[in-house]
Amino acid sequence: MTELPNSTDRKMGLVIDLDTCVGCHACVISCKGWNTENYGAPLSDQDPYGSDPSGTFLNRVHSFEVQPQACGTQPAPAAQLTHFPKSCLHCEDAPCVTVCPTGASYKRVEDGIVLVNESDCIGCGLCAWSCPYGARELDLAAGVMKKCTLCVDRIYNENLEEIDRVPTCVRTCPAGARHFGDLGDADSDVSKLVAERGGFDLMPEMGTKPVNKYLPPRPKDQIEDQIDILAPLLAPVTGDAGGFMGWLDRALDKIPGGAN
Amino acid sequence: MHPAPSVIVFTTLSGLGFGLLIFLGLGLPDVTGMVAFVFFAIAYALAVGGLLASTFHLGHPERALKAFSQWKTSWLSREGCCAVGALVAMGLYGFGTVFLGTAWPLVGLIGALLSLATVFTTSMIYTQLKTIPRWNMPLTPALFLSFSLAGGALLAGQETVATVLLIIAGGVQLAYWVKGDQAFAASGTTLATATGLGNGGTVRAFEPPHTGTNYLLREFVHVVGRKHSQKLQVIGFALGFALPVLLLVLPFNGLMLKHIMAAVAVLSHLAGVACTRWLFFAEAEHVVGLYYGKR
């Protein structure tokens, strides 16, 4: 049923560290790999090797530039680049669930994960219209709505090593920018991380109450006058060569011809 | 938003069809027999034709029956239920007037109310979406209801009522355009709130996540079509409201000429409404476009 539960036992979700993400897109690829082979219809591509390729992805990495305001101490501050992974935020007040006419979209009471029952989905697309984050994509081959499942087929999967029982994007991230846990439990590692680093919601004004949180980039060092701090150490130590090489250099210069 | 032809055809035709059913259910015009048959045939062709067109954009139309189940939360489900209810009630009422020569006023009233509810629930599918500020305002249901009633009155041959309703619908359309142009800014959603990076300075989309297009860009970001929006506003308003009102108000001599002018008014209104409905979708901006630096 598309009625949202009043509360969920746990609020499983991701914490994404925008300070640490290097924008390598490894999470995007591992997500596509795992989710095309497991839960639900495969994530299809259209014209993958042609001139106009497109396809279904559950996770995408945007890159944004933030230009700080010029001020007295910093008349020309450098812009900062932030890589920004974006997937389903498993909202507590998920509009995508309540708009669904067939009951295909639902939010689980036990862990708060928002899922699509693909055999009930008519592919009307209204849930994707209602999502402010662009977390849902209609698969053109299957005609059903695809979204992040928080790797529901990994996190409880006892056939996997315990270390692998996390969403594949979290397992893959080489920078450690993605964290998985229960955000409903104030004592969990992810909740502590959010409290410590000032984790925030995307588009709070939409009233969706996302479970996933983002950690802000830390302020950068201020070294405006000298961009390359190693430059002084790399200054040339000698101008003219001495010894045998110096003699050879001068001797060769005396022979007529050549570039000099 | 991508102006999908199936959805434009659906909302334009079914809005007009259910509008006509509202007036027929109220006994305006009070017709029986063959004349009633023609009126009901037009109304059902428009309403059912529109509903069928709407199934063309579904990924799995064969599962459409499931869409009647979630009326508790979903406006789309409620629309389906109201539409079927209205068509059944008005079918019964139509059967009485066409074949038995008797009108059952209570059945007609119920059918009219359900037809009105169908148009309202259609409008709420769009109005409920906070993600599209241009639709997320009370003027959206006003727009759909006033269009449906004006078009219905026009088709039902209710000249005086149609003139008044067309003027009201035209006014609502103008107000909708004025308010709609301010809606995105008024919503308070910006790239800064979308990314949470606004504290550090001005945020700019630097690099998209993919080099090609995707479902989101195809469905929600439709920049090209807005180029001619002002011209289309003038054309839509002139055809949809100004010309039909003019044709209704001008005195024509002779029944034949009057009928021809009424037919021209209906066709002009239909073309105008389709034009403004195209704009309704093409001009609507989804907040997800912010992430791509587009709207």
Coordinates of C-alpha atoms in Angstrom, one line a residue:
Chain A
M1 CA 0.0 0.0 0.0
T2 CA 1.1 3.5 -0.8
E3 CA 0.3 4.8 2.7
L4 CA 3.5 5.8 4.4
P5 CA 4.2 4.1 7.7
N6 CA 3.9 6.5 10.7
S7 CA 7.4 5.5 11.8
T8 CA 9.9 2.8 10.9
D9 CA 11.8 0.6 13.3
R10 CA 15.1 1.7 11.8
K11 CA 16.2 4.4 9.3
M12 CA 18.8 2.7 7.2
G13 CA 20.6 5.2 4.9
L14 CA 23.7 6.7 3.6
V15 CA 26.0 9.5 4.8
I16 CA 27.9 11.0 1.9
D17 CA 31.0 13.0 2.7
L18 CA 31.4 15.8 0.2
D19 CA 34.8 16.7 1.6
T20 CA 36.2 13.3 0.8
C21 CA 34.5 12.4 -2.5
V22 CA 37.0 12.6 -5.3
G23 CA 34.5 12.2 -8.1
C24 CA 35.9 8.9 -9.5
H25 CA 32.4 7.5 -10.3
A26 CA 33.4 4.1 -8.9
C27 CA 30.1 4.0 -6.9
V28 CA 28.2 4.7 -10.1
I29 CA 29.8 1.7 -11.9
S30 CA 29.6 -0.7 -9.0
C31 CA 25.9 0.2 -8.5
K32 CA 25.1 -0.4 -12.1
G33 CA 27.0 -3.7 -12.0
W34 CA 25.4 -5.1 -8.9
N35 CA 21.9 -3.9 -9.6
T36 CA 21.8 -4.9 -13.2
E37 CA 22.5 -8.5 -12.2
N38 CA 20.4 -8.8 -9.0
Y39 CA 17.2 -7.4 -7.6
G40 CA 14.5 -6.7 -10.3
A41 CA 14.8 -5.9 -14.0
P42 CA 18.3 -5.2 -15.4
L43 CA 19.4 -1.5 -15.8
S44 CA 19.2 -1.3 -19.5
D45 CA 21.2 0.9 -21.9
Q46 CA 19.9 2.4 -25.1
D47 CA 22.4 2.7 -28.0
P48 CA 25.3 2.0 -25.7
Y49 CA 28.0 1.9 -28.4
G50 CA 26.4 4.4 -30.8
S51 CA 26.5 8.1 -31.1
D52 CA 23.7 8.9 -28.6
P53 CA 24.1 6.5 -25.6
S54 CA 21.9 6.7 -22.6
G55 CA 20.9 4.3 -19.8
T56 CA 19.3 3.7 -16.4
F57 CA 21.5 4.5 -13.4
L58 CA 20.5 4.5 -9.7
N59 CA 23.4 6.7 -8.7
R60 CA 25.0 9.7 -10.5
V61 CA 27.9 11.9 -9.5
H62 CA 27.5 15.6 -10.3
S63 CA 30.3 18.2 -9.9
F64 CA 29.6 21.7 -8.6
E65 CA 31.8 24.7 -8.4
V66 CA 31.4 27.0 -5.4
Q67 CA 32.8 30.5 -5.8
P68 CA 33.3 32.3 -2.5
Q69 CA 32.4 36.0 -2.1
A70 CA 35.4 38.3 -2.4
C71 CA 36.2 40.0 0.9
G72 CA 38.9 42.2 2.5
T73 CA 41.2 39.4 3.5
Q74 CA 40.5 37.5 0.3
P75 CA 40.0 39.9 -2.7
A76 CA 40.1 37.0 -5.3
P77 CA 39.2 33.8 -3.6
A78 CA 39.7 30.6 -5.6
A79 CA 36.6 28.6 -6.5
Q80 CA 36.2 25.2 -4.9
L81 CA 35.1 22.0 -6.8
T82 CA 32.8 19.6 -5.0
H83 CA 31.9 16.2 -6.4
F84 CA 28.3 15.3 -5.5
P85 CA 27.0 11.7 -5.6
K86 CA 23.2 11.6 -5.7
S87 CA 20.9 8.6 -5.3
C88 CA 17.6 7.9 -3.5
L89 CA 17.5 9.5 -0.1
H90 CA 14.9 7.1 1.3
C91 CA 12.8 10.0 2.6
E92 CA 10.7 9.6 5.7
D93 CA 7.9 11.6 4.0
A94 CA 8.5 10.2 0.5
P95 CA 6.2 11.8 -2.0
C96 CA 7.0 9.1 -4.6
V97 CA 5.3 6.5 -2.5
T98 CA 2.0 8.3 -1.9
V99 CA 1.5 9.4 -5.5
C100 CA 1.7 5.8 -6.8
P101 CA -1.7 4.7 -8.1
T102 CA -1.0 0.9 -8.0
G103 CA 0.7 0.4 -4.6
A104 CA 3.9 -0.6 -6.4
S105 CA 6.0 1.9 -4.5
Y106 CA 6.3 1.4 -0.8
K107 CA 8.4 2.2 2.3
R108 CA 9.4 -0.7 4.5
V109 CA 8.4 -0.5 8.2
E110 CA 11.4 -2.6 9.3
D111 CA 14.2 -0.5 7.9
G112 CA 12.6 2.5 6.1
I113 CA 13.9 1.5 2.7
V114 CA 11.8 2.8 -0.3
L115 CA 11.3 0.1 -2.9
V116 CA 9.3 -0.6 -6.1
N117 CA 7.4 -3.8 -6.6
E118 CA 8.1 -4.1 -10.3
S119 CA 5.3 -6.5 -11.0
D120 CA 2.8 -3.9 -9.9
C121 CA 4.4 -0.9 -11.6
I122 CA 2.5 0.4 -14.7
G123 CA 5.3 2.8 -15.6
C124 CA 3.3 6.0 -15.4
G125 CA 6.3 7.9 -14.2
L126 CA 4.4 10.0 -11.6
C127 CA 6.7 9.0 -8.8
A128 CA 9.7 10.3 -10.8
W129 CA 7.8 13.5 -11.3
S130 CA 7.2 13.8 -7.5
C131 CA 10.9 13.3 -6.6
P132 CA 12.8 16.5 -6.3
Y133 CA 16.1 14.7 -6.4
G134 CA 15.8 12.8 -9.7
A135 CA 16.4 9.6 -7.8
R136 CA 14.0 7.5 -10.0
E137 CA 14.5 6.6 -13.6
L138 CA 12.0 4.7 -15.8
D139 CA 13.8 1.8 -17.5
L140 CA 13.0 2.0 -21.2
A141 CA 13.5 -1.7 -21.9
A142 CA 11.6 -3.0 -18.9
G143 CA 9.0 -0.2 -18.8
V144 CA 9.1 -0.1 -15.0
M145 CA 10.5 2.4 -12.5
K146 CA 14.0 1.8 -11.2
K147 CA 15.5 3.3 -8.0
C148 CA 18.2 2.6 -5.4
T149 CA 17.3 -0.3 -3.2
L150 CA 20.0 0.4 -0.7
C151 CA 21.3 -2.9 -1.9
V152 CA 18.5 -4.7 0.0
D153 CA 19.8 -7.9 -1.5
R154 CA 23.3 -7.4 0.0
I155 CA 22.8 -5.9 3.4
Y156 CA 20.9 -8.9 4.8
N157 CA 22.6 -11.5 2.6
E158 CA 24.2 -14.2 4.7
N159 CA 25.8 -15.7 1.7
L160 CA 28.2 -12.8 1.6
E161 CA 31.1 -12.1 3.9
E162 CA 30.0 -9.7 6.7
I163 CA 32.3 -7.0 5.4
D164 CA 30.3 -7.1 2.1
R165 CA 26.9 -6.7 3.7
V166 CA 26.7 -3.0 2.9
P167 CA 25.5 -1.2 -0.3
T168 CA 27.9 -1.8 -3.1
C169 CA 28.6 1.9 -3.5
V170 CA 29.8 2.0 0.1
R171 CA 31.9 -1.1 -0.3
T172 CA 33.5 0.2 -3.5
C173 CA 34.2 3.8 -2.6
P174 CA 38.1 4.1 -2.6
A175 CA 38.0 7.4 -0.7
G176 CA 35.8 6.3 2.2
A177 CA 33.3 9.0 1.3
R178 CA 30.2 6.9 1.7
H179 CA 28.9 5.5 5.1
F180 CA 26.0 3.2 5.7
G181 CA 24.1 2.7 8.9
D182 CA 20.9 3.3 11.0
L183 CA 20.3 7.0 11.1
G184 CA 17.4 6.5 13.5
D185 CA 19.7 5.3 16.2
A186 CA 21.5 8.3 17.8
D187 CA 24.3 6.1 19.0
S188 CA 25.2 4.6 15.6
D189 CA 28.5 5.6 13.9
V190 CA 26.6 7.3 11.1
S191 CA 24.5 9.4 13.4
K192 CA 27.6 10.4 15.4
L193 CA 29.3 11.4 12.1
V194 CA 26.3 13.5 11.1
A195 CA 26.3 15.2 14.5
E196 CA 30.0 15.9 14.5
R197 CA 30.3 17.2 11.0
G198 CA 27.0 19.1 10.7
G199 CA 25.4 16.8 8.2
F200 CA 22.5 18.3 6.3
D201 CA 19.4 17.5 4.1
L202 CA 19.0 18.3 0.4
M203 CA 16.1 20.7 -0.4
P204 CA 14.8 20.7 3.2
E205 CA 12.0 23.1 2.0
M206 CA 10.4 20.2 0.1
G207 CA 9.4 18.6 3.4
T208 CA 10.5 15.2 2.3
K209 CA 12.6 14.6 5.4
P210 CA 15.4 12.6 3.7
V211 CA 17.1 9.9 5.7
N212 CA 20.4 10.2 3.7
K213 CA 22.6 13.0 4.9
Y214 CA 25.4 15.0 3.3
L215 CA 28.6 16.2 5.1
P216 CA 29.8 19.6 4.0
P217 CA 33.3 20.2 2.5
R218 CA 35.7 21.4 5.1
P219 CA 37.1 25.0 4.6
K220 CA 40.2 24.9 2.5
D221 CA 43.7 26.3 3.5
Q222 CA 44.3 29.9 2.5
I223 CA 47.5 30.1 0.4
E224 CA 46.5 32.8 -2.1
D225 CA 49.9 34.4 -2.6
Q226 CA 51.7 31.1 -3.3
I227 CA 49.6 28.5 -5.0
D228 CA 52.3 25.8 -5.2
I229 CA 53.8 25.4 -1.7
L230 CA 56.5 23.0 -3.0
A231 CA 57.8 25.6 -5.6
P232 CA 60.5 27.1 -3.3
L233 CA 61.9 23.7 -2.7
L234 CA 62.1 22.9 -6.4
A235 CA 64.1 26.0 -7.4
P236 CA 67.1 25.1 -9.6
V237 CA 70.1 24.5 -7.4
T238 CA 72.9 25.1 -9.9
G239 CA 73.2 27.2 -13.1
D240 CA 76.5 26.0 -14.6
A241 CA 77.7 22.4 -14.6
G242 CA 81.3 21.8 -13.2
G243 CA 83.8 19.0 -13.5
F244 CA 84.0 16.7 -16.5
M245 CA 80.5 17.4 -17.7
G246 CA 81.2 21.1 -17.5
W247 CA 84.4 20.7 -19.6
L248 CA 82.6 18.5 -22.1
D249 CA 79.8 21.1 -22.4
R250 CA 82.3 24.0 -23.1
A251 CA 84.3 21.8 -25.5
L252 CA 81.3 20.8 -27.5
D253 CA 80.2 24.5 -27.6
K254 CA 83.5 25.4 -29.3
I255 CA 83.0 23.0 -32.2
P256 CA 81.3 24.9 -35.1
G257 CA 77.8 24.0 -36.1
G258 CA 74.9 22.9 -33.9
A259 CA 72.0 24.9 -32.5
N260 CA 74.1 27.4 -30.6
Chain B
M1 CA 8.5 19.2 -18.5
H2 CA 8.4 17.2 -21.7
P3 CA 5.0 18.0 -23.4
A4 CA 4.0 14.4 -24.2
P5 CA 1.3 14.5 -26.9
S6 CA -0.6 11.7 -25.2
V7 CA -1.0 13.7 -22.0
I8 CA -1.9 16.9 -23.9
V9 CA -4.5 15.1 -26.0
F10 CA -5.8 13.3 -22.8
T11 CA -6.3 16.4 -20.6
T12 CA -7.7 18.5 -23.5
L13 CA -10.2 16.0 -24.8
S14 CA -11.3 14.5 -21.6
G15 CA -11.6 17.9 -19.9
L16 CA -14.0 18.9 -22.7
G17 CA -15.8 15.6 -22.7
F18 CA -16.4 15.6 -18.9
G19 CA -17.4 19.2 -19.1
L20 CA -20.1 18.3 -21.6
L21 CA -21.2 15.4 -19.3
I22 CA -21.6 17.8 -16.4
F23 CA -24.1 19.9 -18.4
L24 CA -25.9 16.9 -19.8
G25 CA -26.3 15.5 -16.3
L26 CA -27.8 18.7 -15.2
G27 CA -30.3 18.5 -18.1
L28 CA -28.7 21.3 -20.1
P29 CA -29.9 20.9 -22.8
D30 CA -32.9 18.9 -21.8
V31 CA -32.8 16.4 -24.7
T32 CA -34.1 12.9 -25.4
G33 CA -34.0 10.4 -28.2
M34 CA -31.7 10.9 -31.2
V35 CA -30.5 14.4 -30.2
A36 CA -29.5 13.1 -26.8
F37 CA -27.7 10.2 -28.5
V38 CA -25.6 12.7 -30.6
F39 CA -24.7 14.7 -27.5
F40 CA -23.8 11.6 -25.4
A41 CA -21.8 10.2 -28.3
I42 CA -19.7 13.4 -28.6
A43 CA -19.2 13.5 -24.8
Y44 CA -18.1 9.8 -24.6
A45 CA -15.9 10.0 -27.6
L46 CA -14.0 13.0 -26.0
A47 CA -13.9 11.6 -22.5
V48 CA -13.1 8.0 -23.3
G49 CA -10.8 8.9 -26.2
G50 CA -8.9 11.1 -23.9
L51 CA -8.6 8.4 -21.2
L52 CA -7.4 5.9 -23.8
A53 CA -4.8 8.4 -25.0
S54 CA -3.5 8.7 -21.5
T55 CA -2.6 5.0 -21.3
F56 CA -0.2 5.4 -24.3
H57 CA 2.5 6.9 -22.1
L58 CA 2.4 4.0 -19.7
G59 CA 5.3 1.4 -19.5
H60 CA 2.8 -1.4 -18.8
P61 CA -0.8 -0.4 -19.9
E62 CA -1.9 -4.0 -19.4
R63 CA -1.6 -3.5 -15.7
A64 CA -3.8 -0.3 -15.7
L65 CA -6.5 -2.0 -13.6
K66 CA -4.2 -2.0 -10.6
A67 CA -4.4 1.8 -10.7
F68 CA -7.8 1.8 -9.1
S69 CA -6.5 0.4 -5.8
Q70 CA -4.7 3.3 -4.1
W71 CA -7.5 5.9 -3.9
K72 CA -6.6 6.6 -0.3
T73 CA -3.4 8.4 -1.1
S74 CA -3.0 8.8 -4.9
W75 CA -4.7 11.5 -6.9
L76 CA -4.0 9.4 -10.1
S77 CA -5.9 6.5 -8.6
R78 CA -8.7 8.8 -7.4
E79 CA -9.0 10.2 -11.0
G80 CA -9.4 6.7 -12.4
C81 CA -12.1 5.8 -9.9
C82 CA -14.0 9.1 -10.4
A83 CA -13.7 8.7 -14.2
V84 CA -15.2 5.2 -14.2
G85 CA -17.9 6.2 -11.7
A86 CA -18.8 9.2 -13.9
L87 CA -18.9 7.2 -17.1
V88 CA -21.1 4.5 -15.5
A89 CA -23.5 7.0 -13.9
M90 CA -23.8 9.1 -17.1
G91 CA -24.1 6.0 -19.2
L92 CA -27.2 5.0 -17.1
Y93 CA -28.6 8.5 -17.4
G94 CA -27.9 8.6 -21.1
F95 CA -29.6 5.2 -21.6
G96 CA -32.7 6.7 -19.9
T97 CA -32.8 9.8 -22.1
V98 CA -31.9 8.1 -25.4
F99 CA -33.9 4.9 -25.3
L100 CA -36.6 5.5 -22.7
G101 CA -37.2 9.2 -23.3
T102 CA -37.0 9.8 -19.6
A103 CA -34.4 11.7 -17.6
W104 CA -33.6 10.5 -14.0
P105 CA -32.5 13.8 -12.4
L106 CA -30.8 12.2 -9.4
V107 CA -28.6 9.9 -11.6
G108 CA -27.8 12.9 -13.8
L109 CA -26.8 14.9 -10.8
I110 CA -24.6 12.2 -9.4
G111 CA -23.0 11.7 -12.9
A112 CA -22.4 15.5 -13.2
L113 CA -20.8 15.7 -9.7
L114 CA -18.6 12.7 -10.5
S115 CA -17.6 14.3 -13.9
L116 CA -16.7 17.5 -12.0
A117 CA -14.7 15.4 -9.5
T118 CA -12.8 13.7 -12.4
V119 CA -11.7 17.0 -13.8
F120 CA -10.7 18.1 -10.2
T121 CA -8.7 15.0 -9.5
T122 CA -6.9 15.3 -12.9
S123 CA -5.9 18.8 -11.9
M124 CA -4.7 17.6 -8.5
I125 CA -2.3 15.1 -10.1
Y126 CA -0.4 18.2 -11.2
T127 CA -1.2 20.5 -8.4
Q128 CA 0.2 18.2 -5.7
L129 CA 3.7 18.2 -7.2
K130 CA 5.9 20.5 -5.0
T131 CA 8.7 19.6 -7.4
I132 CA 7.1 21.7 -10.2
P133 CA 6.3 25.1 -8.6
R134 CA 4.4 26.4 -11.6
W135 CA 1.8 23.6 -11.1
N136 CA 1.9 23.6 -7.3
M137 CA -0.7 26.4 -6.8
P138 CA -4.4 26.8 -6.3
L139 CA -4.8 28.3 -9.7
T140 CA -4.1 24.9 -11.3
P141 CA -7.4 23.3 -10.3
A142 CA -9.1 26.6 -11.1
L143 CA -7.6 26.4 -14.5
F144 CA -8.7 22.8 -15.3
L145 CA -12.2 23.3 -13.8
S146 CA -12.9 26.6 -15.5
F147 CA -11.7 25.3 -18.9
S148 CA -13.8 22.1 -18.6
L149 CA -16.9 24.0 -17.6
A150 CA -16.5 26.6 -20.3
G151 CA -15.8 24.0 -23.0
G152 CA -18.7 21.9 -21.7
A153 CA -21.1 24.8 -21.8
L154 CA -20.0 25.7 -25.3
L155 CA -20.5 22.1 -26.5
A156 CA -23.9 21.9 -24.8
G157 CA -25.0 25.0 -26.7
Q158 CA -25.6 27.0 -23.5
E159 CA -24.7 30.3 -25.1
T160 CA -25.2 32.7 -22.2
V161 CA -23.5 30.4 -19.7
A162 CA -20.7 29.6 -22.1
T163 CA -20.0 33.3 -22.7
V164 CA -19.7 34.0 -19.0
L165 CA -17.6 30.8 -18.3
L166 CA -15.3 31.5 -21.3
I167 CA -14.6 35.0 -20.0
I168 CA -13.9 33.5 -16.5
A169 CA -11.7 30.7 -17.9
G170 CA -9.7 33.3 -20.0
G171 CA -9.2 35.4 -16.8
V172 CA -8.0 32.3 -14.9
Q173 CA -5.6 31.5 -17.7
L174 CA -4.1 35.0 -17.7
A175 CA -3.8 35.0 -13.9
Y176 CA -2.2 31.5 -14.1
W177 CA 0.5 32.8 -16.5
V178 CA 1.3 35.8 -14.4
K179 CA 1.5 33.8 -11.1
G180 CA 3.2 30.9 -12.8
D181 CA 6.1 33.1 -14.0
Q182 CA 6.9 33.9 -10.4
A183 CA 6.3 30.4 -9.0
F184 CA 9.8 29.0 -9.3
A185 CA 11.4 32.0 -7.6
A186 CA 8.7 32.0 -4.9
S187 CA 9.3 28.3 -4.1
G188 CA 12.7 29.1 -2.6
T189 CA 14.3 26.1 -4.1
T190 CA 17.7 27.0 -5.7
L191 CA 20.9 25.2 -6.6
A192 CA 22.1 26.3 -3.1
T193 CA 19.3 24.5 -1.3
A194 CA 19.5 21.5 -3.7
T195 CA 23.2 21.0 -2.9
G196 CA 23.5 22.5 0.6
L197 CA 26.7 24.2 -0.6
G198 CA 25.3 27.7 -0.6
N199 CA 27.1 28.8 2.6
G200 CA 30.4 28.6 0.8
G201 CA 29.5 31.0 -2.0
T202 CA 27.8 31.0 -5.4
V203 CA 27.1 27.4 -6.6
R204 CA 27.4 26.6 -10.3
A205 CA 26.8 23.3 -12.0
F206 CA 30.3 22.5 -13.3
E207 CA 30.2 19.1 -14.8
P208 CA 27.1 16.9 -15.5
P209 CA 27.3 13.3 -14.3
H210 CA 27.0 11.9 -17.8
T211 CA 28.0 13.0 -21.3
G212 CA 24.8 11.8 -23.0
T213 CA 21.2 12.4 -22.1
N214 CA 19.0 10.4 -19.7
Y215 CA 15.4 9.8 -18.6
L216 CA 15.5 12.8 -16.2
L217 CA 16.6 15.3 -18.9
R218 CA 14.2 13.9 -21.5
E219 CA 11.3 14.0 -19.1
F220 CA 11.9 17.1 -17.0
V221 CA 14.1 19.5 -18.8
H222 CA 12.4 21.0 -21.9
V223 CA 14.2 24.2 -22.7
V224 CA 13.8 24.3 -26.5
G225 CA 10.0 24.6 -26.6
R226 CA 9.8 27.7 -24.4
K227 CA 11.3 29.8 -27.2
H228 CA 7.9 30.6 -28.7
S229 CA 6.0 30.7 -25.4
Q230 CA 4.8 34.3 -25.7
K231 CA 3.5 33.9 -29.3
L232 CA 1.8 30.7 -28.3
Q233 CA 0.2 32.4 -25.3
V234 CA -1.4 35.0 -27.7
I235 CA -2.5 32.3 -30.2
G236 CA -3.9 30.0 -27.4
F237 CA -5.8 32.9 -25.8
A238 CA -7.2 34.2 -29.0
L239 CA -8.3 30.8 -30.3
G240 CA -9.4 29.4 -26.9
F241 CA -11.3 32.3 -25.5
A242 CA -11.4 35.6 -27.5
L243 CA -12.7 34.2 -30.8
P244 CA -15.4 31.8 -29.2
V245 CA -16.7 34.7 -27.1
L246 CA -16.8 36.9 -30.1
L247 CA -18.7 34.3 -32.1
L248 CA -21.2 33.8 -29.3
V249 CA -21.8 37.5 -28.7
L250 CA -22.1 38.6 -32.4
P251 CA -25.7 38.5 -33.7
F252 CA -26.0 36.0 -36.6
N253 CA -29.2 35.7 -38.6
G254 CA -30.5 32.3 -39.5
L255 CA -30.3 28.9 -37.7
M256 CA -27.8 27.4 -40.2
L257 CA -25.4 30.3 -39.8
K258 CA -25.7 30.2 -36.0
H259 CA -24.9 26.5 -36.0
I260 CA -21.9 26.9 -38.3
M261 CA -20.6 29.7 -36.0
A262 CA -21.1 27.5 -32.9
A263 CA -19.1 24.8 -34.6
V264 CA -16.3 27.2 -35.5
A265 CA -16.4 28.4 -31.9
V266 CA -16.0 24.8 -30.6
L267 CA -13.2 24.0 -32.9
S268 CA -11.4 27.2 -32.2
H269 CA -11.8 26.7 -28.4
L270 CA -10.4 23.1 -28.8
A271 CA -7.4 24.3 -30.7
G272 CA -6.8 27.1 -28.2
V273 CA -7.0 24.8 -25.2
A274 CA -4.7 22.3 -26.8
C275 CA -2.2 25.2 -27.4
T276 CA -2.4 26.4 -23.8
R277 CA -2.2 22.9 -22.5
W278 CA 1.1 22.4 -24.5
L279 CA 2.4 25.5 -22.8
F280 CA 1.2 24.1 -19.4
F281 CA 3.7 21.3 -19.8
A282 CA 6.5 22.9 -21.8
E283 CA 6.7 25.9 -19.5
A284 CA 6.7 23.8 -16.3
E285 CA 10.1 23.6 -14.7
H286 CA 11.0 20.7 -12.5
V287 CA 13.5 21.4 -9.6
V288 CA 15.7 18.4 -10.6
G289 CA 16.9 20.5 -13.5
L290 CA 18.8 22.6 -11.0
Y291 CA 21.3 19.8 -10.5
Y292 CA 22.0 19.9 -14.2
G293 CA 22.3 23.7 -14.3
K294 CA 19.1 23.8 -16.5
R295 CA 15.5 24.3 -15.9

